[in-house]
CSV table of C-alpha atoms in Angstrom, one decimal:
chain,number,residue,atom,x,y,z
E,1,MET,CA,28.0,23.8,16.9
E,2,ASN,CA,31.1,21.6,16.4
E,3,ILE,CA,31.6,18.9,13.7
E,4,GLN,CA,30.8,16.1,16.1
E,5,ASP,CA,27.4,17.6,17.0
E,6,PHE,CA,26.7,18.3,13.4
E,7,GLU,CA,27.5,14.7,12.5
E,8,ALA,CA,25.4,13.3,15.3
E,9,GLN,CA,22.4,15.4,14.2
E,10,TYR,CA,22.9,14.5,10.6
E,11,ARG,CA,23.1,10.8,11.4
E,12,GLU,CA,20.0,10.9,13.6
E,13,ALA,CA,18.0,12.8,11.0
E,14,MET,CA,19.1,10.4,8.3
E,15,ALA,CA,18.2,7.4,10.3
E,16,GLU,CA,14.8,8.8,11.1
E,17,THR,CA,14.2,9.7,7.5
E,18,LEU,CA,15.2,6.2,6.3
E,19,ASN,CA,12.9,4.6,8.9
E,20,ASP,CA,10.0,6.8,7.6
E,21,LEU,CA,10.8,5.8,4.0
E,22,GLN,CA,10.9,2.1,5.0
E,23,THR,CA,7.5,2.5,6.7
E,24,ALA,CA,6.1,4.2,3.7
E,25,VAL,CA,7.3,1.4,1.4
E,26,LEU,CA,5.8,-1.3,3.6
E,27,LEU,CA,2.5,0.6,3.8
E,28,LEU,CA,2.5,1.0,0.0
E,29,ALA,CA,3.0,-2.8,-0.4
E,30,GLN,CA,0.1,-3.5,1.9
E,31,LEU,CA,-2.0,-1.0,0.0
E,32,GLN,CA,-1.2,-2.6,-3.4
E,33,GLN,CA,-2.1,-6.0,-2.0
E,34,LYS,CA,-5.4,-4.6,-0.6
E,35,ILE,CA,-6.2,-2.9,-4.0
E,36,SER,CA,-5.5,-6.2,-5.8
E,37,LYS,CA,-7.8,-8.0,-3.4
E,38,ILE,CA,-10.6,-5.5,-3.8
E,39,GLY,CA,-10.2,-5.6,-7.6
E,40,SER,CA,-10.6,-9.4,-7.5
E,41,SER,CA,-13.7,-9.0,-5.4
E,42,VAL,CA,-15.2,-6.5,-7.7
E,43,GLN,CA,-14.5,-8.8,-10.7
E,44,ASN,CA,-16.1,-11.8,-9.0
E,45,LEU,CA,-19.1,-9.8,-8.0
E,46,SER,CA,-19.5,-8.5,-11.5
E,47,GLU,CA,-19.3,-12.0,-13.0
E,48,HIS,CA,-22.0,-13.2,-10.6
E,49,VAL,CA,-24.2,-10.3,-11.4
E,50,GLU,CA,-23.8,-10.8,-15.1
E,51,GLU,CA,-24.5,-14.5,-14.7
E,52,PHE,CA,-27.6,-13.7,-12.7
E,53,ILE,CA,-28.8,-11.2,-15.3
E,54,ALA,CA,-28.3,-13.7,-18.1
E,55,ASN,CA,-30.2,-16.4,-16.2
E,56,GLN,CA,-33.1,-14.0,-15.6
E,57,LYS,CA,-33.3,-13.0,-19.2
E,58,ALA,CA,-33.2,-16.7,-20.3
E,59,GLU,CA,-36.3,-17.5,-18.1
C-alpha cells in the first residue's frame, strides 16, 4: 500500500466515523427532547390524579 492509498482509506474512514458521530448526536438530541416530553406528561398525569384523589376524599 502506498501513501496515497493509505491517505484515501484514512480520509474515507474518518468521514464515515464523523458522519456516524453526527448521527448519534442528532439522535441523542431527539431522545433528550422525547424524555423531556414524557417527563412533562408524567408530571401532568400525576397532578391530575392527585387532584382527583383530593376531590374524592373531600366528598
